[in-house]
mmCIF file of C-alpha atoms in Angstrom:
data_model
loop_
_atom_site.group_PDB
_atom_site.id
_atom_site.type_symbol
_atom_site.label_atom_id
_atom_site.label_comp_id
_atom_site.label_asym_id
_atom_site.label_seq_id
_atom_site.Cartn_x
_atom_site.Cartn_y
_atom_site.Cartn_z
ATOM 1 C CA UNK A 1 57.790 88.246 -74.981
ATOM 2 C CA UNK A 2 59.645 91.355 -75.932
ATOM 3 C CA UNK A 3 62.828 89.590 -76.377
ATOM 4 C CA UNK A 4 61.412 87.262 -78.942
ATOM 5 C CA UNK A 5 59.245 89.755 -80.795
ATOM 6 C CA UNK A 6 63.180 91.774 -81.679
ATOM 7 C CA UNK A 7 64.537 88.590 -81.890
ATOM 8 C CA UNK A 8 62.392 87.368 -84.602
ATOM 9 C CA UNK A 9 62.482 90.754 -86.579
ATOM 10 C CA UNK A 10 65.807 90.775 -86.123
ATOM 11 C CA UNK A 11 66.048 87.295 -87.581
ATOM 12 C CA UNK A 12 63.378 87.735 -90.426
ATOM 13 C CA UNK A 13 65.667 90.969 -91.523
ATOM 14 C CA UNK A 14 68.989 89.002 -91.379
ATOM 15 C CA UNK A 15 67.383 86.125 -93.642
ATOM 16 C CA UNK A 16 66.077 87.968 -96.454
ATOM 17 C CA UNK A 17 68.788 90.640 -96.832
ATOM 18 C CA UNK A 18 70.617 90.117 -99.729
ATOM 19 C CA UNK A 19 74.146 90.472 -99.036
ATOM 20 C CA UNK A 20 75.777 90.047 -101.823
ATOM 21 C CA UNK A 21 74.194 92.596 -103.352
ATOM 22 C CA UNK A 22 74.783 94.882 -100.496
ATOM 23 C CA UNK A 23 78.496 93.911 -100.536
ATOM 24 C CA UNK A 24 78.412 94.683 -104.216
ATOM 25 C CA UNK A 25 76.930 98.561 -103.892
ATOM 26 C CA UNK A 26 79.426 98.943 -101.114
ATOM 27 C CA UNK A 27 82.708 97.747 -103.153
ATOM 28 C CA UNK A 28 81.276 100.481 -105.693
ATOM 29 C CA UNK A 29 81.075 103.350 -103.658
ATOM 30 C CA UNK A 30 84.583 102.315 -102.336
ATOM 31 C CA UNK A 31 85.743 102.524 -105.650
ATOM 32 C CA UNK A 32 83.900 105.554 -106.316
ATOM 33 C CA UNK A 33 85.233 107.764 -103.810
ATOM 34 C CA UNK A 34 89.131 106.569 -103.832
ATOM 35 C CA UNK A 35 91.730 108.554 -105.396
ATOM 36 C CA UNK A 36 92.862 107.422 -108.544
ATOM 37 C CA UNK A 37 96.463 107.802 -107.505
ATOM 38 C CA UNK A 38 95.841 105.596 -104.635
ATOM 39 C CA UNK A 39 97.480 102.342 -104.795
ATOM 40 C CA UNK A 40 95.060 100.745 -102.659
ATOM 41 C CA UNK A 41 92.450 101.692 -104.945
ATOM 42 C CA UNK A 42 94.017 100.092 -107.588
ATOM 43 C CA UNK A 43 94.097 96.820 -106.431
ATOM 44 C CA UNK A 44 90.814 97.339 -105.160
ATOM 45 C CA UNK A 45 89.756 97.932 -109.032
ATOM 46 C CA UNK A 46 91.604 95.016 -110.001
ATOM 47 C CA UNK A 47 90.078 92.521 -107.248
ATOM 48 C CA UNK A 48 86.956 93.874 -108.817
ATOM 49 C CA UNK A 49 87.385 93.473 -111.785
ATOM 50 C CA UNK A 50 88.572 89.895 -111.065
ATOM 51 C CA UNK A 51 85.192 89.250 -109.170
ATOM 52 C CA UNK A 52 83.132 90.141 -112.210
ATOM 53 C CA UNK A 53 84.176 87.659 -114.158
ATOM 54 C CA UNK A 54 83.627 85.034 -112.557
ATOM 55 C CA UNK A 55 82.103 81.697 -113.626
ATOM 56 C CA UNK A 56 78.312 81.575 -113.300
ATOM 57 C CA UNK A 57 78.633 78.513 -111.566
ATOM 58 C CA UNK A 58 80.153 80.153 -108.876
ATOM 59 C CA UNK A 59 77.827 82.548 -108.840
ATOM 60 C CA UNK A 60 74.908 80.024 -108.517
ATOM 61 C CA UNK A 61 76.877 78.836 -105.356
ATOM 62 C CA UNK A 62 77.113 82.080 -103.674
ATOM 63 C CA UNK A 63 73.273 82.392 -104.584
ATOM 64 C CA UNK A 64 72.134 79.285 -103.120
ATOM 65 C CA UNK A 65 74.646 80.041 -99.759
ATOM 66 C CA UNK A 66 72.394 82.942 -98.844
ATOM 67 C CA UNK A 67 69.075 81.090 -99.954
ATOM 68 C CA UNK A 68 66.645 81.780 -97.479
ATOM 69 C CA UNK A 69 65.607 78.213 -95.478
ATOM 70 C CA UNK A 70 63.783 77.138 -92.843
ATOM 71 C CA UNK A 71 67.588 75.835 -90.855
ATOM 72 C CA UNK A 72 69.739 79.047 -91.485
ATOM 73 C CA UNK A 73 66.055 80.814 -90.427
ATOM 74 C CA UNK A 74 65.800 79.017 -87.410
ATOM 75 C CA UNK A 75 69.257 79.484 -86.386
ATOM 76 C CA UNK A 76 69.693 82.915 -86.775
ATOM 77 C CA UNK A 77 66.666 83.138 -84.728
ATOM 78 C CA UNK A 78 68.324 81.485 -81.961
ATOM 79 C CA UNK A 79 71.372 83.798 -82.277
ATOM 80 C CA UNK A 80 69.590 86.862 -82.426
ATOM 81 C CA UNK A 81 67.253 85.547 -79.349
ATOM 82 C CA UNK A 82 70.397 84.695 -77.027
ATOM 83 C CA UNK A 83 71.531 88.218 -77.612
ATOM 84 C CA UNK A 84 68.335 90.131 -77.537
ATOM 85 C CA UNK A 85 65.966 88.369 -74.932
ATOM 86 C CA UNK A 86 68.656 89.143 -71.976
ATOM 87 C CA UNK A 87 68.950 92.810 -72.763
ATOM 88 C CA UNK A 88 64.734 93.410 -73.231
ATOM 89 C CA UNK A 89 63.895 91.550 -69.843
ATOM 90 C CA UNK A 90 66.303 93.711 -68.295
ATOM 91 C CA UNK A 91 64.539 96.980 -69.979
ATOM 92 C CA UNK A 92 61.665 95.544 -69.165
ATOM 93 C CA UNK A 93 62.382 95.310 -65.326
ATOM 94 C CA UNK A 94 64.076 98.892 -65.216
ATOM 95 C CA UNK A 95 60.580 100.403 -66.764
ATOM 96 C CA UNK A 96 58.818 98.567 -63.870
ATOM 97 C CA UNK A 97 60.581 100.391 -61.084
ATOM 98 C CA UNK A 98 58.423 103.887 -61.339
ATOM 99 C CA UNK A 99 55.173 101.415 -62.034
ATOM 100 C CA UNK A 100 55.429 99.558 -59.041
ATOM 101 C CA UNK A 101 56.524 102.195 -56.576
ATOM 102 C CA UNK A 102 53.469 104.272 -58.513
ATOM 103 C CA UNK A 103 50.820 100.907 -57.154
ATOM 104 C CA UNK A 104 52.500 100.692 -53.977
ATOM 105 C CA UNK A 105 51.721 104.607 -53.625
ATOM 106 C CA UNK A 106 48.447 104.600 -54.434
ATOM 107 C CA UNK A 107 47.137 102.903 -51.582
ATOM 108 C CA UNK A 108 48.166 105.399 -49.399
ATOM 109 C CA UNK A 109 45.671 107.932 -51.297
ATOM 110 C CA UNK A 110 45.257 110.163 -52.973
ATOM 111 C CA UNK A 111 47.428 112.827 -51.986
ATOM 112 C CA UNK A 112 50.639 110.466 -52.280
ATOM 113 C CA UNK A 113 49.783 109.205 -55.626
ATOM 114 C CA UNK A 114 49.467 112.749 -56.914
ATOM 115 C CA UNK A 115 52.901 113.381 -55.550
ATOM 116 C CA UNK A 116 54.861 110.880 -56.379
ATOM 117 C CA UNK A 117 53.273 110.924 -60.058
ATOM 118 C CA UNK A 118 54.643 114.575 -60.290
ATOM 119 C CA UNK A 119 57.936 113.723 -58.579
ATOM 120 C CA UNK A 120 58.851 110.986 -61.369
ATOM 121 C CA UNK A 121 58.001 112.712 -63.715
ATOM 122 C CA UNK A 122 60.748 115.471 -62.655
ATOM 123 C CA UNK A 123 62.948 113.629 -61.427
ATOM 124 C CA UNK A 124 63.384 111.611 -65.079
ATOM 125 C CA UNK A 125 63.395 114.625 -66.855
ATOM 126 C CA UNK A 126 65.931 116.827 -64.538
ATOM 127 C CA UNK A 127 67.679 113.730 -63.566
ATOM 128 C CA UNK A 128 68.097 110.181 -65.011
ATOM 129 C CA UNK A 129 67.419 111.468 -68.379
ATOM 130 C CA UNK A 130 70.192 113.773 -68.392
ATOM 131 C CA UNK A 131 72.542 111.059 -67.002
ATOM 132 C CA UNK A 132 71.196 108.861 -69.516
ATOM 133 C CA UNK A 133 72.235 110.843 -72.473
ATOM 134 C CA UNK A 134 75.871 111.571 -70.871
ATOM 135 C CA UNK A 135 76.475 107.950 -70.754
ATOM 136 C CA UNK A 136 75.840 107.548 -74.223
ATOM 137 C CA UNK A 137 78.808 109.567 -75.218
ATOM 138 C CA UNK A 138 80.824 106.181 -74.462
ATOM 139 C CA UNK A 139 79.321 104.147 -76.627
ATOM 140 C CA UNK A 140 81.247 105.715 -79.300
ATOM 141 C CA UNK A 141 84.414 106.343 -77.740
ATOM 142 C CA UNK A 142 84.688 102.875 -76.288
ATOM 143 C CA UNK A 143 84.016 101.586 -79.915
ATOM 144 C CA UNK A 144 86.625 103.668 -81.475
ATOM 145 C CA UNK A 145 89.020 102.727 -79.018
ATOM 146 C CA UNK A 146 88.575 98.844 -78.930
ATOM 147 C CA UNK A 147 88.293 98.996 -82.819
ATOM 148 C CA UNK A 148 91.759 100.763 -82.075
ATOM 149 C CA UNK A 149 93.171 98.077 -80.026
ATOM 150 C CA UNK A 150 94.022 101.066 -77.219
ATOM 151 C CA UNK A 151 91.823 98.798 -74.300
ATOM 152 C CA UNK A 152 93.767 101.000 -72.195
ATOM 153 C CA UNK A 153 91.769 104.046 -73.032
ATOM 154 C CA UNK A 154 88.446 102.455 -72.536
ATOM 155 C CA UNK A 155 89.278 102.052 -68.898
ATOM 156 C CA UNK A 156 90.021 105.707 -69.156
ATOM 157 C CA UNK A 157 86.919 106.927 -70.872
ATOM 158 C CA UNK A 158 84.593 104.689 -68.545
ATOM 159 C CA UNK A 159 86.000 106.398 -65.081
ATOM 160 C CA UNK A 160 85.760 109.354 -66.492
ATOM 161 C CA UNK A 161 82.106 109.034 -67.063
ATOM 162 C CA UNK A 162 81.588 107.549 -64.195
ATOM 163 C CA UNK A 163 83.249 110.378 -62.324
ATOM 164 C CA UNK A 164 81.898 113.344 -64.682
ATOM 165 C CA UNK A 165 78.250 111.454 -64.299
ATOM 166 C CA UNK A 166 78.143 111.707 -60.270
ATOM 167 C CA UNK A 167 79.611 115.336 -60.353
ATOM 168 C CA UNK A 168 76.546 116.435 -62.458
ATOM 169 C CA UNK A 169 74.739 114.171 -60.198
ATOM 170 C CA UNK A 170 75.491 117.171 -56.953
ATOM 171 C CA UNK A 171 73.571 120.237 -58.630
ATOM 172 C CA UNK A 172 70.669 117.709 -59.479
ATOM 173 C CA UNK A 173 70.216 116.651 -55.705
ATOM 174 C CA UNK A 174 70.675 120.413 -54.697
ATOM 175 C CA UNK A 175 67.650 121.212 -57.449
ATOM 176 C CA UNK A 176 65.582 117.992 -55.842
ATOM 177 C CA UNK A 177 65.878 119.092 -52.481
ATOM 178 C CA UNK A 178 64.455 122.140 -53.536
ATOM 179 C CA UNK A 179 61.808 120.293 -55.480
ATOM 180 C CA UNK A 180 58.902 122.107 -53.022
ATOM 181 C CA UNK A 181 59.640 125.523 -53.904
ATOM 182 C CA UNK A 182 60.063 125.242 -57.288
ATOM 183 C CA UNK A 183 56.854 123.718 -57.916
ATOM 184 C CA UNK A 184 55.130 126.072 -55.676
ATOM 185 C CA UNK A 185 56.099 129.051 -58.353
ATOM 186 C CA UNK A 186 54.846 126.749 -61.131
ATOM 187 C CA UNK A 187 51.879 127.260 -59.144
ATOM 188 C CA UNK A 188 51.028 123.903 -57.779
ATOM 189 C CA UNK A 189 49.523 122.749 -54.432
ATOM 190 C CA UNK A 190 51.602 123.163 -51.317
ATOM 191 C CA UNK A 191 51.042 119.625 -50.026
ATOM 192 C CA UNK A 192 51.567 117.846 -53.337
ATOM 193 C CA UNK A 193 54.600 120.160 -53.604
ATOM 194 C CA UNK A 194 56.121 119.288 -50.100
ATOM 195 C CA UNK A 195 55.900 115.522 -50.447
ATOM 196 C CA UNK A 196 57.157 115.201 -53.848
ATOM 197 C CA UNK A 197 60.147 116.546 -52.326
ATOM 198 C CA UNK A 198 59.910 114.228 -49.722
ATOM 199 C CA UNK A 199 59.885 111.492 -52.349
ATOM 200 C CA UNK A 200 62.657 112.912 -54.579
ATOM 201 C CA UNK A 201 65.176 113.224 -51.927
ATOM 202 C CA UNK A 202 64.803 109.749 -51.296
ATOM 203 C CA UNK A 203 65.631 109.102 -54.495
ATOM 204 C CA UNK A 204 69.222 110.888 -54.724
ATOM 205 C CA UNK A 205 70.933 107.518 -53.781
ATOM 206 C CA UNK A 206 69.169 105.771 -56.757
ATOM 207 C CA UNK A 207 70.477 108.981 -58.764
ATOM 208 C CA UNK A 208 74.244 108.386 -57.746
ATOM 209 C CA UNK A 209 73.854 104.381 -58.378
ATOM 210 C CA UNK A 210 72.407 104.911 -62.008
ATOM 211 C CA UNK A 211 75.704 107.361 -62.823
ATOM 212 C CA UNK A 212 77.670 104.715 -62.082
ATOM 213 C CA UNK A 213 75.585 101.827 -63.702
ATOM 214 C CA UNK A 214 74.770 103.726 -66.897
ATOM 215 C CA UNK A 215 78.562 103.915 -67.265
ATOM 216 C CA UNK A 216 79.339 100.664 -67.150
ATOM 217 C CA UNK A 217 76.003 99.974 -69.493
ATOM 218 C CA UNK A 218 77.158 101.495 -72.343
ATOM 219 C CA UNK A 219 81.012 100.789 -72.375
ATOM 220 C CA UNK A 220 79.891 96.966 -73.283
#
């Protein structure tokens, strides 16, 4: 259901866009911002100017090519829907983790359910948030360098998250083992405190696995 919701705005975006317009305002502010010595910019004004003048027929053409119908519709729905349902039922299933462990937990009363409530809550903010945000540094790099053509480097850049990820991974599990006494100065109740330690030390092999898959994530 997700999937197809993005998929269809995706679709419903790509459809009525008008791109020749857009490709229009962007060969201006090309222009606009070249040097006037700049030979490139030259013959950029003078494919330009060789683009204005051309018959309206053609133009009619290039109108009716992007003319919104129900095919072109349909099939850029299916595009964006290969792409997009995948990547929002695995979202989906990643959310689910803390939710399920959260119902499992509550049947064991209320004591538990109080501590493991507090304990994800840390340990996604201290944690997997961090990491999160870390990995995200090679989306970029990764796209420079395959835009490049240096596929060399994004082998380099992805082990060197990966390695930089599980070293900042060690102080976290050092601050999760100590989970109990730091929520006993934030004032909160001994027992909740002790087993939401319990529950986040379990988690520092989950914490080392999602360094290492968050780096691979977002070098696709």
């Amino acid at each position: 259901m997700p999937g197809s919701t993005v998929a269809i705005a995706l679709a419903i975006v790509t459809s009525l866009t008008n791109w020749e317009k857009q490709a229009t305002l962007a060969r201006e502010r090309i222009l606009k911002g070249a040097s006037s010595t700049d030979n490139r910019s030259v013959r950029c004004k003078t494919e330009y100017k060789h683009m204005e003048v051309l018959p309206e027929a053609e133009k009619e053409e290039e109108k009716k090519k992007w003319a919104v119908t129900r095919r072109a519709f349909v099939q850029e729905l299916k595009k964006v829907n290969f792409l997009a349902a995948p990547l929002a039922r695995v979202t989906v299933f990643q959310l689910l983790l803390p939710t399920v462990s959260t119902m499992m937990v509550g049947h064991l009363g209320k004591l538990s359910l109080a501590s493991i409530t507090i304990a994800t809550s840390l340990t996604n903010v201290t944690g997997f948030t961090p990491l999160f945000g870390f990995a995200c540094a090679l989306e970029t790099l990764s796209g420079q360098a395959y835009g490049a053509e240096q596929y060399q480097k994004i082998g380099t850049y992805t082990y060197s998250a990966m390695f930089f990820c599980i070293a900042i991974c060690l102080p976290i599990s050092v601050l999760w083992i100590f989970m109990d006494k730091i929520l006993m100065l934030l004032h909160q109740n001994p027992q909740i405190s002790v087993e939401a330690r319990n529950y986040a030390i379990w988690l520092i092999p989950a914490l080392f696995g999602y360094a290492i898959i968050r780096s691979l994530c977002h070098n696709l």
